[in-house]
Coordinates of C-alpha atoms and ligand atoms in Angstrom, one line a residue:
M1 CA 19.9 -15.0 5.1
T2 CA 21.5 -12.5 2.8
R3 CA 19.1 -11.1 0.4
I4 CA 19.9 -10.5 -3.3
V5 CA 18.6 -7.1 -4.2
Y6 CA 18.2 -5.4 -7.5
V7 CA 19.9 -2.0 -8.1
N8 CA 19.7 -0.5 -11.6
G9 CA 20.0 -3.7 -13.5
D10 CA 22.5 -5.4 -11.1
W11 CA 21.7 -8.3 -8.8
V12 CA 23.8 -7.9 -5.6
P13 CA 24.0 -9.1 -2.0
E14 CA 22.2 -6.6 0.2
A15 CA 25.4 -5.4 1.9
E16 CA 26.8 -4.4 -1.4
A17 CA 23.8 -2.6 -2.7
K18 CA 24.5 1.2 -2.9
V19 CA 22.7 4.4 -3.9
S20 CA 24.4 7.8 -4.2
V21 CA 24.1 10.4 -1.4
F22 CA 23.0 12.8 -4.2
D23 CA 20.1 10.5 -5.1
R24 CA 16.9 12.6 -5.2
G25 CA 15.0 9.9 -3.4
F26 CA 17.4 10.4 -0.4
L27 CA 17.6 14.2 -0.5
M28 CA 14.0 15.1 -1.6
A29 CA 11.8 12.0 -1.2
D30 CA 11.6 12.4 -5.0
G31 CA 10.6 8.8 -5.8
V32 CA 7.7 6.4 -5.9
Y33 CA 7.2 2.9 -4.7
E34 CA 5.0 -0.2 -4.9
V35 CA 4.6 -3.1 -2.4
T36 CA 3.4 -6.3 -4.1
S37 CA 2.5 -9.4 -2.1
V38 CA 3.8 -12.9 -3.0
L39 CA 1.7 -15.9 -2.1
D40 CA 2.9 -19.5 -2.9
G41 CA 5.7 -17.9 -4.9
K42 CA 3.3 -15.9 -7.1
L43 CA 2.7 -12.2 -7.5
I44 CA -0.7 -10.8 -6.2
D45 CA -2.4 -8.2 -8.5
F46 CA 0.8 -7.5 -10.3
E47 CA -1.0 -5.7 -13.1
G48 CA -2.7 -3.3 -10.7
H49 CA 0.6 -2.4 -9.1
C50 CA 2.2 -1.8 -12.5
L51 CA -0.6 0.5 -13.6
R52 CA -0.4 2.6 -10.5
L53 CA 3.4 2.7 -10.7
D54 CA 3.0 4.1 -14.2
R55 CA 0.5 6.7 -13.0
S56 CA 2.6 7.8 -10.0
L57 CA 5.7 8.2 -12.3
S58 CA 3.7 10.2 -14.9
E59 CA 2.2 12.5 -12.2
L60 CA 5.8 13.4 -11.3
E61 CA 6.9 13.7 -14.9
M62 CA 9.2 10.7 -14.7
T63 CA 9.5 8.2 -17.5
N64 CA 8.7 4.6 -16.6
P65 CA 12.0 2.8 -17.2
H66 CA 10.4 -0.5 -18.0
S67 CA 7.5 -2.1 -19.8
N68 CA 5.1 -4.2 -17.8
A69 CA 6.6 -7.3 -19.3
E70 CA 10.1 -6.2 -18.3
W71 CA 8.9 -5.4 -14.7
L72 CA 7.3 -8.9 -14.5
A73 CA 10.5 -10.6 -15.5
I74 CA 12.4 -8.5 -12.8
F75 CA 9.8 -9.3 -10.2
R76 CA 9.8 -13.0 -11.0
E77 CA 13.6 -13.1 -10.9
I78 CA 13.8 -11.4 -7.5
V79 CA 11.2 -13.8 -6.1
A80 CA 13.2 -16.8 -7.5
Q81 CA 16.6 -15.5 -6.4
N82 CA 15.4 -15.1 -2.8
G83 CA 13.3 -18.2 -2.7
I84 CA 10.2 -16.2 -1.6
V85 CA 7.2 -18.4 -1.0
D86 CA 5.1 -15.8 1.0
G87 CA 6.2 -12.2 1.4
M88 CA 6.6 -9.0 -0.4
V89 CA 8.4 -7.4 -3.2
Y90 CA 9.3 -3.7 -2.6
L91 CA 10.0 -1.6 -5.6
Q92 CA 11.3 2.0 -5.6
V93 CA 12.0 4.3 -8.5
T94 CA 13.5 7.7 -7.8
R95 CA 14.4 10.6 -10.1
G96 CA 18.0 9.5 -9.9
N97 CA 21.4 11.0 -9.1
P98 CA 22.0 14.4 -10.7
G99 CA 25.4 14.6 -8.9
D100 CA 24.4 17.6 -6.6
R101 CA 21.5 19.0 -4.6
D102 CA 19.1 21.3 -6.5
F103 CA 15.4 21.9 -6.1
A104 CA 14.8 22.0 -9.8
Y105 CA 14.3 18.6 -11.5
P106 CA 17.4 17.4 -13.4
A107 CA 17.3 16.8 -17.2
A108 CA 14.5 14.4 -18.2
D109 CA 17.1 12.0 -19.7
L110 CA 18.8 11.4 -16.3
P111 CA 18.4 7.6 -15.6
P112 CA 16.2 6.9 -12.6
T113 CA 17.3 4.8 -9.7
V114 CA 15.5 1.5 -9.6
V115 CA 15.7 -0.7 -6.4
L116 CA 13.9 -3.9 -5.6
F117 CA 14.1 -6.1 -2.5
T118 CA 12.1 -8.8 -1.0
Q119 CA 10.7 -9.5 2.5
S120 CA 10.0 -13.1 3.4
K121 CA 6.8 -13.5 5.5
P122 CA 6.0 -17.2 5.9
G123 CA 2.3 -17.7 6.4
L124 CA 1.5 -14.1 5.4
A125 CA -2.1 -14.9 4.5
D126 CA -2.7 -16.8 7.8
S127 CA -1.8 -13.8 10.0
P128 CA -3.2 -14.4 13.5
A129 CA -4.2 -10.7 13.6
A130 CA -6.9 -11.4 11.0
K131 CA -8.6 -13.6 13.6
T132 CA -8.5 -11.0 16.4
G133 CA -8.6 -7.8 14.4
W134 CA -6.8 -4.5 14.8
K135 CA -7.5 -1.7 17.2
V136 CA -7.0 1.8 15.8
I137 CA -6.9 5.4 17.1
S138 CA -7.6 8.5 15.1
V139 CA -5.1 11.2 14.5
E140 CA -5.2 14.4 12.4
D141 CA -4.3 14.0 8.8
I142 CA -1.6 16.6 8.1
R143 CA -0.1 15.0 5.0
W144 CA 0.5 16.8 1.7
G145 CA -2.3 17.2 -0.9
R146 CA -1.2 14.5 -3.4
R147 CA -1.8 11.4 -1.5
D148 CA -2.9 9.7 -4.7
I149 CA 0.8 9.6 -5.8
K150 CA 2.6 6.7 -4.0
T151 CA 5.7 8.7 -3.0
V152 CA 8.3 7.6 -0.5
Q153 CA 7.5 10.7 1.6
L154 CA 6.3 8.6 4.5
L155 CA 7.4 10.5 7.6
Y156 CA 3.9 11.5 8.8
P157 CA 2.5 8.0 8.3
S158 CA 5.4 6.8 10.4
M159 CA 4.7 9.3 13.1
A160 CA 1.1 8.3 13.1
K161 CA 2.1 4.6 13.4
M162 CA 4.3 5.5 16.3
A163 CA 1.4 7.4 18.0
A164 CA -0.7 4.2 17.6
K165 CA 2.1 2.0 19.0
K166 CA 2.5 4.4 22.0
A167 CA -1.3 4.1 22.6
G168 CA -1.0 0.3 22.6
V169 CA -3.0 -0.2 19.4
D170 CA -2.2 -1.5 15.9
D171 CA -2.7 1.5 13.6
A172 CA -4.1 5.0 13.2
W173 CA -6.9 6.3 11.1
L174 CA -6.2 9.7 9.7
V175 CA -8.9 12.4 9.9
E176 CA -9.2 15.6 7.9
D177 CA -12.0 18.1 8.2
G178 CA -13.8 15.7 10.5
F179 CA -13.8 12.8 8.0
V180 CA -11.6 9.7 7.9
T181 CA -9.2 9.7 4.9
E182 CA -7.4 6.4 5.3
G183 CA -5.1 4.4 7.6
T184 CA -1.4 5.1 7.9
S185 CA -0.7 2.6 5.1
N186 CA -4.1 1.2 4.1
N187 CA -7.6 2.2 3.0
A188 CA -10.4 2.3 5.6
Y189 CA -14.0 0.9 5.5
I190 CA -17.0 0.6 7.7
V191 CA -19.9 -1.8 7.4
K192 CA -23.5 -1.1 8.1
G193 CA -25.9 -4.0 7.4
N194 CA -25.3 -5.0 3.8
R195 CA -23.4 -1.8 3.0
I196 CA -19.7 -1.4 2.7
I197 CA -18.7 2.3 3.0
T198 CA -15.3 3.8 2.1
R199 CA -14.1 7.2 1.1
A200 CA -14.3 8.0 -2.7
L201 CA -11.2 8.3 -4.7
S202 CA -9.5 11.7 -5.0
S203 CA -6.1 13.2 -4.3
D204 CA -7.0 12.9 -0.6
I205 CA -6.2 9.1 -0.5
L206 CA -4.0 6.5 -2.2
H207 CA -6.0 4.6 -4.8
G208 CA -5.4 1.3 -3.2
I209 CA -5.0 -1.7 -5.5
T210 CA -6.5 -3.9 -2.9
R211 CA -9.4 -1.4 -2.5
A212 CA -10.2 -1.7 -6.2
A213 CA -10.3 -5.5 -6.1
V214 CA -12.2 -5.7 -2.8
L215 CA -14.9 -3.3 -4.0
R216 CA -15.2 -5.3 -7.2
F217 CA -15.6 -8.6 -5.2
A218 CA -18.0 -6.9 -2.8
A219 CA -20.3 -5.8 -5.6
E220 CA -20.2 -9.3 -7.1
A221 CA -21.1 -10.8 -3.7
Q222 CA -24.2 -8.5 -3.6
F223 CA -22.9 -6.1 -1.0
E224 CA -23.9 -2.5 -1.6
V225 CA -20.8 -0.3 -2.0
E226 CA -21.1 3.3 -0.9
E227 CA -18.1 5.6 -1.7
R228 CA -18.5 8.5 0.6
N229 CA -17.0 10.2 3.6
F230 CA -17.6 9.0 7.1
T231 CA -16.6 10.3 10.6
I232 CA -15.0 8.5 13.5
A233 CA -18.3 8.8 15.3
E234 CA -20.2 7.0 12.5
A235 CA -17.4 4.4 12.4
Q236 CA -17.7 3.7 16.1
E237 CA -21.5 3.1 15.6
A238 CA -20.9 0.8 12.6
D239 CA -21.5 -3.0 12.6
E240 CA -17.9 -3.6 11.5
A241 CA -14.8 -2.0 10.1
F242 CA -11.8 -3.1 8.2
I243 CA -8.8 -1.9 6.3
T244 CA -7.2 -3.1 3.0
S245 CA -3.6 -3.0 1.7
A246 CA -1.4 -5.2 -0.4
S247 CA 0.4 -6.5 2.7
A248 CA -2.5 -6.9 5.1
F249 CA -5.1 -7.9 2.5
V250 CA -8.4 -7.4 4.3
M251 CA -7.8 -6.8 8.0
P252 CA -10.8 -6.5 10.4
V253 CA -10.8 -3.5 12.8
V254 CA -12.5 -4.2 16.1
E255 CA -11.9 -1.0 18.1
I256 CA -11.8 2.7 17.1
D257 CA -10.6 5.2 19.7
G258 CA -11.5 2.8 22.5
A259 CA -15.0 2.0 21.2
A260 CA -15.4 -1.7 20.5
L261 CA -17.2 -2.8 17.2
S262 CA -19.3 -6.0 17.0
G263 CA -18.5 -6.7 20.6
G264 CA -14.8 -6.4 20.0
K265 CA -14.9 -9.5 17.8
V266 CA -14.1 -9.9 14.1
G267 CA -17.3 -9.5 12.1
P268 CA -18.7 -11.7 9.3
V269 CA -18.4 -9.2 6.5
A270 CA -14.7 -8.5 7.0
T271 CA -14.1 -12.3 7.3
R272 CA -16.0 -12.9 4.1
M273 CA -14.2 -10.2 2.2
R274 CA -10.8 -11.4 3.3
E275 CA -11.7 -15.0 2.1
L276 CA -13.1 -13.7 -1.1
Y277 CA -10.1 -11.5 -1.8
L278 CA -7.5 -14.1 -1.0
D279 CA -9.3 -16.9 -3.0
E280 CA -9.8 -14.7 -6.1
M281 CA -6.3 -13.2 -6.0
R282 CA -4.5 -16.5 -5.5
R283 CA -6.4 -17.8 -8.5
A284 CA -5.2 -14.8 -10.6
A285 CA -1.7 -14.6 -9.2
L286 CA 1.2 -14.5 -11.7
Ligands
PDD301 N1 0.7 0.9 1.6 N2 -3.2 4.1 1.7 C1 -1.9 4.3 2.0 C2 -1.5 5.6 2.5 C3 -1.0 3.3 1.7 O1 0.3 3.5 2.0 C4 -1.4 2.1 1.2 C5 -0.4 0.9 0.8 C6 -2.7 1.9 0.9 C7 -3.3 0.6 0.3 O2 -2.9 0.5 -1.1 P1 -2.7 -1.0 -1.7 O3 -4.0 -1.7 -1.5 O4 -2.4 -0.7 -3.1 O5 -1.5 -1.6 -1.0 C8 -3.6 2.9 1.1 C9 1.7 -0.1 1.4 C10 1.2 -1.5 1.5 C11 3.0 0.2 2.2 O6 3.3 1.4 2.3 O7 3.6 -0.7 2.7

């Protein structure tokens, strides 16, 4: 099915959607993005994604081209135009097309490039992988130092994902100075008894929107939340592990660098957090 995509205010069939070769997103990875899930035709944690988009843009000295109400209308329109029941909305905002290549930013009044498209994923919340869990390997984290900005500079995460694929597993956990930062495109957690442990927020990791919600629900469900560094060795000894992201929600991790956790089976805490997250977020979906 041909998707209808959004490009700078126009709704066009995907084959007709065009961005300039001089666009700074293309030449410099000078742009930011958001991935928002859709369940039952409704947007999951839309406000969280809007807030982070605004922060990413301001960290790069870019003006947010739309109010949250305008974004909501655009998101709803693209979901409707493409008949998305379950899936994702991808949004990218770049610094735009200055008409040539230059390291310096163009004038602040250059209009940004705004692109949205949808991905249909029927049964997204019932992913069979959630029943069996992911296996991960660890790789060195050699990304840049502003991972809190959700830029489209995703080459190293892609390389790490390929290393995972070549190793026959699902994802890679990135390790810096001996401690896990996050997954290639998700936040990482371990579970010890009643404690859920995940790295604290800083410019070392993306401030996951799913992470914020999951930690809130975890505290409400009387889990102890510990925001601190952990090593791969500690993770391999943990009772359970899981990751969170807007597209995978809460995904159990059952093997880390060949070491099985909870007998290689999905554990009760990851299962509970996934259910809690999906129930609460479906209820609040827009
Ligand atoms: N990735 N860490 C990284 C490096 C990410 O790329 C992502 C999201 C997350 C989780 O953030 P959130 O819960 O807000 O999705 C953490 C998206 C899903 C992607 O690139 O497809």
